mmCIF file of N, CA and C in Angstrom:
data_model
loop_
_atom_site.group_PDB
_atom_site.id
_atom_site.type_symbol
_atom_site.label_atom_id
_atom_site.label_comp_id
_atom_site.label_asym_id
_atom_site.label_seq_id
_atom_site.Cartn_x
_atom_site.Cartn_y
_atom_site.Cartn_z
ATOM 1 N N UNK L 1 84.359 31.972 127.645
ATOM 2 C CA UNK L 1 83.395 31.511 126.670
ATOM 3 C C UNK L 1 83.449 29.992 126.549
ATOM 4 N N UNK L 2 84.671 29.435 126.596
ATOM 5 C CA UNK L 2 84.804 27.978 126.498
ATOM 6 C C UNK L 2 84.138 27.283 127.680
ATOM 7 N N UNK L 3 84.253 27.908 128.872
ATOM 8 C CA UNK L 3 83.614 27.320 130.053
ATOM 9 C C UNK L 3 82.103 27.286 129.889
ATOM 10 N N UNK L 4 81.553 28.333 129.314
ATOM 11 C CA UNK L 4 80.104 28.388 129.111
ATOM 12 C C UNK L 4 79.668 27.293 128.150
ATOM 13 N N UNK L 5 80.453 27.087 127.095
ATOM 14 C CA UNK L 5 80.117 26.044 126.124
ATOM 15 C C UNK L 5 80.197 24.669 126.781
ATOM 16 N N UNK L 6 81.246 24.431 127.590
ATOM 17 C CA UNK L 6 81.372 23.147 128.284
ATOM 18 C C UNK L 6 80.208 22.941 129.250
ATOM 19 N N UNK L 7 79.850 23.982 129.990
ATOM 20 C CA UNK L 7 78.734 23.874 130.929
ATOM 21 C C UNK L 7 77.423 23.630 130.198
ATOM 22 N N UNK L 8 77.265 24.249 129.042
ATOM 23 C CA UNK L 8 76.029 24.064 128.272
ATOM 24 C C UNK L 8 75.902 22.622 127.789
ATOM 25 N N UNK L 9 77.035 22.014 127.451
ATOM 26 C CA UNK L 9 77.000 20.615 127.006
ATOM 27 C C UNK L 9 76.689 19.673 128.166
ATOM 28 N N UNK L 10 77.238 19.985 129.342
ATOM 29 C CA UNK L 10 77.069 19.104 130.500
ATOM 30 C C UNK L 10 75.789 19.390 131.285
ATOM 31 N N UNK L 11 75.460 20.659 131.421
ATOM 32 C CA UNK L 11 74.316 21.050 132.252
ATOM 33 C C UNK L 11 73.474 22.056 131.474
ATOM 34 N N UNK L 12 72.340 21.613 130.983
ATOM 35 C CA UNK L 12 71.494 22.487 130.165
ATOM 36 C C UNK L 12 70.841 23.597 130.982
ATOM 37 N N UNK L 13 70.833 23.485 132.303
ATOM 38 C CA UNK L 13 70.200 24.482 133.162
ATOM 39 C C UNK L 13 71.228 25.401 133.810
ATOM 40 N N UNK L 14 72.430 25.499 133.257
ATOM 41 C CA UNK L 14 73.475 26.356 133.798
ATOM 42 C C UNK L 14 73.081 27.821 133.625
ATOM 43 N N UNK L 15 73.265 28.625 134.666
ATOM 44 C CA UNK L 15 72.861 30.036 134.638
ATOM 45 C C UNK L 15 73.666 30.818 133.605
ATOM 46 N N UNK L 16 74.960 30.535 133.485
ATOM 47 C CA UNK L 16 75.773 31.236 132.485
ATOM 48 C C UNK L 16 75.260 30.969 131.077
ATOM 49 N N UNK L 17 74.776 29.761 130.852
ATOM 50 C CA UNK L 17 74.203 29.423 129.546
ATOM 51 C C UNK L 17 72.987 30.290 129.265
ATOM 52 N N UNK L 18 72.152 30.465 130.276
ATOM 53 C CA UNK L 18 70.960 31.286 130.084
ATOM 54 C C UNK L 18 71.303 32.761 129.932
ATOM 55 N N UNK L 19 72.358 33.221 130.615
ATOM 56 C CA UNK L 19 72.797 34.608 130.436
ATOM 57 C C UNK L 19 73.269 34.831 129.001
ATOM 58 N N UNK L 20 74.011 33.868 128.466
ATOM 59 C CA UNK L 20 74.466 33.959 127.083
ATOM 60 C C UNK L 20 73.278 33.909 126.132
ATOM 61 N N UNK L 21 72.331 33.028 126.404
ATOM 62 C CA UNK L 21 71.119 32.938 125.593
ATOM 63 C C UNK L 21 70.367 34.261 125.611
ATOM 64 N N UNK L 22 70.331 34.900 126.763
ATOM 65 C CA UNK L 22 69.639 36.181 126.904
ATOM 66 C C UNK L 22 70.282 37.248 126.022
ATOM 67 N N UNK L 23 71.607 37.224 125.916
ATOM 68 C CA UNK L 23 72.315 38.204 125.094
ATOM 69 C C UNK L 23 72.176 37.918 123.600
ATOM 70 N N UNK L 24 72.184 36.648 123.226
ATOM 71 C CA UNK L 24 72.247 36.291 121.813
ATOM 72 C C UNK L 24 70.889 36.015 121.177
ATOM 73 N N UNK L 25 69.896 35.697 121.970
ATOM 74 C CA UNK L 25 68.604 35.267 121.436
ATOM 75 C C UNK L 25 67.818 36.453 120.883
ATOM 76 N N UNK L 26 67.161 36.237 119.746
ATOM 77 C CA UNK L 26 66.331 37.282 119.146
ATOM 78 C C UNK L 26 64.845 36.993 119.303
ATOM 79 N N UNK L 27 64.494 35.766 119.640
ATOM 80 C CA UNK L 27 63.097 35.403 119.839
ATOM 81 C C UNK L 27 62.632 35.946 121.190
ATOM 82 N N UNK L 28 61.632 36.832 121.226
ATOM 83 C CA UNK L 28 61.194 37.437 122.492
ATOM 84 C C UNK L 28 60.698 36.421 123.524
ATOM 85 N N UNK L 29 60.066 35.347 123.069
ATOM 86 C CA UNK L 29 59.565 34.345 124.015
ATOM 87 C C UNK L 29 60.715 33.636 124.722
ATOM 88 N N UNK L 30 61.749 33.303 123.964
ATOM 89 C CA UNK L 30 62.894 32.627 124.575
ATOM 90 C C UNK L 30 63.684 33.589 125.454
ATOM 91 N N UNK L 31 63.743 34.868 125.065
ATOM 92 C CA UNK L 31 64.401 35.859 125.909
ATOM 93 C C UNK L 31 63.668 35.998 127.236
ATOM 94 N N UNK L 32 62.345 36.025 127.188
ATOM 95 C CA UNK L 32 61.555 36.143 128.416
ATOM 96 C C UNK L 32 61.794 34.939 129.325
ATOM 97 N N UNK L 33 61.850 33.755 128.733
ATOM 98 C CA UNK L 33 62.103 32.543 129.511
ATOM 99 C C UNK L 33 63.493 32.592 130.152
ATOM 100 N N UNK L 34 64.480 33.034 129.396
ATOM 101 C CA UNK L 34 65.840 33.121 129.930
ATOM 102 C C UNK L 34 65.913 34.159 131.050
ATOM 103 N N UNK L 35 65.202 35.279 130.916
ATOM 104 C CA UNK L 35 65.190 36.306 131.965
ATOM 105 C C UNK L 35 64.632 35.750 133.263
ATOM 106 N N UNK L 36 63.546 35.001 133.155
ATOM 107 C CA UNK L 36 62.923 34.432 134.353
ATOM 108 C C UNK L 36 63.891 33.488 135.052
ATOM 109 N N UNK L 37 64.559 32.653 134.293
ATOM 110 C CA UNK L 37 65.481 31.678 134.888
ATOM 111 C C UNK L 37 66.689 32.377 135.503
ATOM 112 N N UNK L 38 67.224 33.391 134.826
ATOM 113 C CA UNK L 38 68.387 34.109 135.356
ATOM 114 C C UNK L 38 68.005 34.852 136.634
ATOM 115 N N UNK L 39 66.823 35.469 136.653
ATOM 116 C CA UNK L 39 66.394 36.205 137.851
ATOM 117 C C UNK L 39 66.153 35.284 139.041
ATOM 118 N N UNK L 40 65.770 34.061 138.781
ATOM 119 C CA UNK L 40 65.469 33.126 139.862
ATOM 120 C C UNK L 40 66.711 32.410 140.384
ATOM 121 N N UNK L 41 67.872 32.769 139.897
ATOM 122 C CA UNK L 41 69.111 32.118 140.316
ATOM 123 C C UNK L 41 69.305 32.277 141.826
ATOM 124 N N UNK L 42 69.407 31.185 142.562
ATOM 125 C CA UNK L 42 69.547 31.286 144.018
ATOM 126 C C UNK L 42 70.904 31.820 144.463
ATOM 127 N N UNK L 43 71.858 31.922 143.560
ATOM 128 C CA UNK L 43 73.190 32.378 143.925
ATOM 129 C C UNK L 43 73.377 33.879 143.746
ATOM 130 N N UNK L 44 72.332 34.582 143.324
ATOM 131 C CA UNK L 44 72.440 36.038 143.256
ATOM 132 C C UNK L 44 72.537 36.562 144.680
ATOM 133 N N UNK L 45 73.379 37.516 144.885
ATOM 134 C CA UNK L 45 73.627 37.985 146.249
ATOM 135 C C UNK L 45 72.473 38.821 146.777
ATOM 136 N N UNK L 46 72.370 38.868 148.085
ATOM 137 C CA UNK L 46 71.323 39.663 148.730
ATOM 138 C C UNK L 46 71.522 41.147 148.427
ATOM 139 N N UNK L 47 72.775 41.575 148.338
ATOM 140 C CA UNK L 47 73.043 42.980 148.028
ATOM 141 C C UNK L 47 72.514 43.341 146.647
ATOM 142 N N UNK L 48 72.644 42.423 145.703
ATOM 143 C CA UNK L 48 72.126 42.676 144.362
ATOM 144 C C UNK L 48 70.611 42.801 144.396
ATOM 145 N N UNK L 49 69.951 41.945 145.174
ATOM 146 C CA UNK L 49 68.500 42.035 145.295
ATOM 147 C C UNK L 49 68.083 43.372 145.914
ATOM 148 N N UNK L 50 68.805 43.819 146.936
ATOM 149 C CA UNK L 50 68.492 45.119 147.550
ATOM 150 C C UNK L 50 68.695 46.248 146.556
ATOM 151 N N UNK L 51 69.769 46.176 145.792
ATOM 152 C CA UNK L 51 70.045 47.227 144.808
ATOM 153 C C UNK L 51 68.953 47.266 143.743
ATOM 154 N N UNK L 52 68.520 46.101 143.294
ATOM 155 C CA UNK L 52 67.450 46.038 142.300
ATOM 156 C C UNK L 52 66.177 46.644 142.871
ATOM 157 N N UNK L 53 65.850 46.303 144.136
ATOM 158 C CA UNK L 53 64.661 46.853 144.782
ATOM 159 C C UNK L 53 64.741 48.379 144.877
ATOM 160 N N UNK L 54 65.928 48.891 145.248
ATOM 161 C CA UNK L 54 66.124 50.336 145.359
ATOM 162 C C UNK L 54 65.962 51.009 144.003
ATOM 163 N N UNK L 55 66.549 50.430 142.969
ATOM 164 C CA UNK L 55 66.438 51.014 141.635
ATOM 165 C C UNK L 55 64.999 50.999 141.136
ATOM 166 N N UNK L 56 64.270 49.941 141.430
ATOM 167 C CA UNK L 56 62.859 49.888 141.035
ATOM 168 C C UNK L 56 62.058 50.976 141.744
ATOM 169 N N UNK L 57 62.334 51.176 143.051
ATOM 170 C CA UNK L 57 61.637 52.218 143.803
ATOM 171 C C UNK L 57 61.951 53.593 143.225
ATOM 172 N N UNK L 58 63.223 53.844 142.929
ATOM 173 C CA UNK L 58 63.615 55.134 142.346
ATOM 174 C C UNK L 58 62.928 55.350 141.004
ATOM 175 N N UNK L 59 62.827 54.298 140.221
ATOM 176 C CA UNK L 59 62.167 54.414 138.920
ATOM 177 C C UNK L 59 60.687 54.730 139.093
ATOM 178 N N UNK L 60 60.026 54.039 140.038
ATOM 179 C CA UNK L 60 58.607 54.313 140.289
ATOM 180 C C UNK L 60 58.399 55.754 140.729
ATOM 181 N N UNK L 61 59.284 56.245 141.616
ATOM 182 C CA UNK L 61 59.169 57.623 142.085
ATOM 183 C C UNK L 61 59.382 58.607 140.942
ATOM 184 N N UNK L 62 60.363 58.351 140.094
ATOM 185 C CA UNK L 62 60.622 59.240 138.958
ATOM 186 C C UNK L 62 59.439 59.251 137.996
ATOM 187 N N UNK L 63 58.858 58.084 137.754
ATOM 188 C CA UNK L 63 57.692 58.028 136.869
ATOM 189 C C UNK L 63 56.506 58.760 137.482
ATOM 190 N N UNK L 64 56.337 58.669 138.804
ATOM 191 C CA UNK L 64 55.247 59.386 139.476
ATOM 192 C C UNK L 64 55.451 60.892 139.355
ATOM 193 N N UNK L 65 56.689 61.360 139.532
ATOM 194 C CA UNK L 65 56.980 62.790 139.375
ATOM 195 C C UNK L 65 56.688 63.246 137.946
ATOM 196 N N UNK L 66 57.064 62.415 136.984
ATOM 197 C CA UNK L 66 56.825 62.763 135.589
ATOM 198 C C UNK L 66 55.329 62.859 135.306
ATOM 199 N N UNK L 67 54.563 61.896 135.805
ATOM 200 C CA UNK L 67 53.109 61.920 135.591
ATOM 201 C C UNK L 67 52.474 63.152 136.224
ATOM 202 N N UNK L 68 52.909 63.499 137.444
ATOM 203 C CA UNK L 68 52.361 64.676 138.127
ATOM 204 C C UNK L 68 52.720 65.952 137.370
ATOM 205 N N UNK L 69 53.948 66.030 136.882
ATOM 206 C CA UNK L 69 54.369 67.215 136.132
ATOM 207 C C UNK L 69 53.579 67.343 134.835
ATOM 208 N N UNK L 70 53.344 66.231 134.159
ATOM 209 C CA UNK L 70 52.565 66.265 132.926
ATOM 210 C C UNK L 70 51.127 66.686 133.204
ATOM 211 N N UNK L 71 50.537 66.162 134.276
ATOM 212 C CA UNK L 71 49.167 66.545 134.631
ATOM 213 C C UNK L 71 49.094 68.030 134.944
ATOM 214 N N UNK L 72 50.093 68.547 135.656
ATOM 215 C CA UNK L 72 50.121 69.982 135.983
ATOM 216 C C UNK L 72 50.294 70.811 134.716
ATOM 217 N N UNK L 73 51.156 70.382 133.804
ATOM 218 C CA UNK L 73 51.362 71.099 132.551
ATOM 219 C C UNK L 73 50.072 71.158 131.746
ATOM 220 N N UNK L 74 49.366 70.051 131.686
ATOM 221 C CA UNK L 74 48.096 70.023 130.953
ATOM 222 C C UNK L 74 47.083 70.941 131.619
ATOM 223 N N UNK L 75 47.028 70.907 132.958
ATOM 224 C CA UNK L 75 46.080 71.758 133.678
ATOM 225 C C UNK L 75 46.390 73.231 133.459
ATOM 226 N N UNK L 76 47.661 73.595 133.480
ATOM 227 C CA UNK L 76 48.052 74.992 133.271
ATOM 228 C C UNK L 76 47.761 75.408 131.835
ATOM 229 N N UNK L 77 48.055 74.544 130.882
ATOM 230 C CA UNK L 77 47.842 74.901 129.477
ATOM 231 C C UNK L 77 46.358 75.024 129.142
ATOM 232 N N UNK L 78 45.503 74.331 129.892
ATOM 233 C CA UNK L 78 44.064 74.428 129.658
ATOM 234 C C UNK L 78 43.443 75.548 130.486
ATOM 235 N N UNK L 79 44.254 76.249 131.275
ATOM 236 C CA UNK L 79 43.772 77.383 132.041
ATOM 237 C C UNK L 79 43.084 77.016 133.337
ATOM 238 N N UNK L 80 43.188 75.785 133.773
ATOM 239 C CA UNK L 80 42.528 75.363 135.005
ATOM 240 C C UNK L 80 43.306 75.785 136.245
ATOM 241 N N UNK L 81 44.614 75.978 136.104
ATOM 242 C CA UNK L 81 45.449 76.333 137.254
ATOM 243 C C UNK L 81 46.349 77.489 136.865
ATOM 244 N N UNK L 82 46.807 78.192 137.879
ATOM 245 C CA UNK L 82 47.785 79.248 137.660
ATOM 246 C C UNK L 82 49.179 78.629 137.673
ATOM 247 N N UNK L 83 50.058 79.081 136.793
ATOM 248 C CA UNK L 83 51.424 78.544 136.815
ATOM 249 C C UNK L 83 52.133 78.921 138.115
ATOM 250 N N UNK L 84 52.986 78.043 138.583
ATOM 251 C CA UNK L 84 53.742 78.272 139.806
ATOM 252 C C UNK L 84 55.134 78.739 139.416
ATOM 253 N N UNK L 85 55.617 79.779 140.107
ATOM 254 C CA UNK L 85 56.959 80.289 139.826
ATOM 255 C C UNK L 85 57.988 79.246 140.239
ATOM 256 N N UNK L 86 59.064 79.174 139.484
ATOM 257 C CA UNK L 86 60.130 78.218 139.787
ATOM 258 C C UNK L 86 60.796 78.592 141.095
ATOM 259 N N UNK L 87 61.160 77.598 141.865
ATOM 260 C CA UNK L 87 61.769 77.844 143.180
ATOM 261 C C UNK L 87 63.215 78.192 143.049
#
């Protein structure tokens, strides 16, 4: 914590400072600004970027499955389709 405070005094654009700001800030506009700066950090590893991409893809796929299941549930409840037996 002391290192972060020293870095904040010396370098206002320090990434650790923005990470701390992201945790402590309650103003949504300042949080959004801190998120953008932290995400743009050139020292984030390539593996972290790949992991983030993979997690985003998994989330998109899960949301697509949820939307399809909800559409099917609505169609079945309205009598437009026959229910499918569980596999």
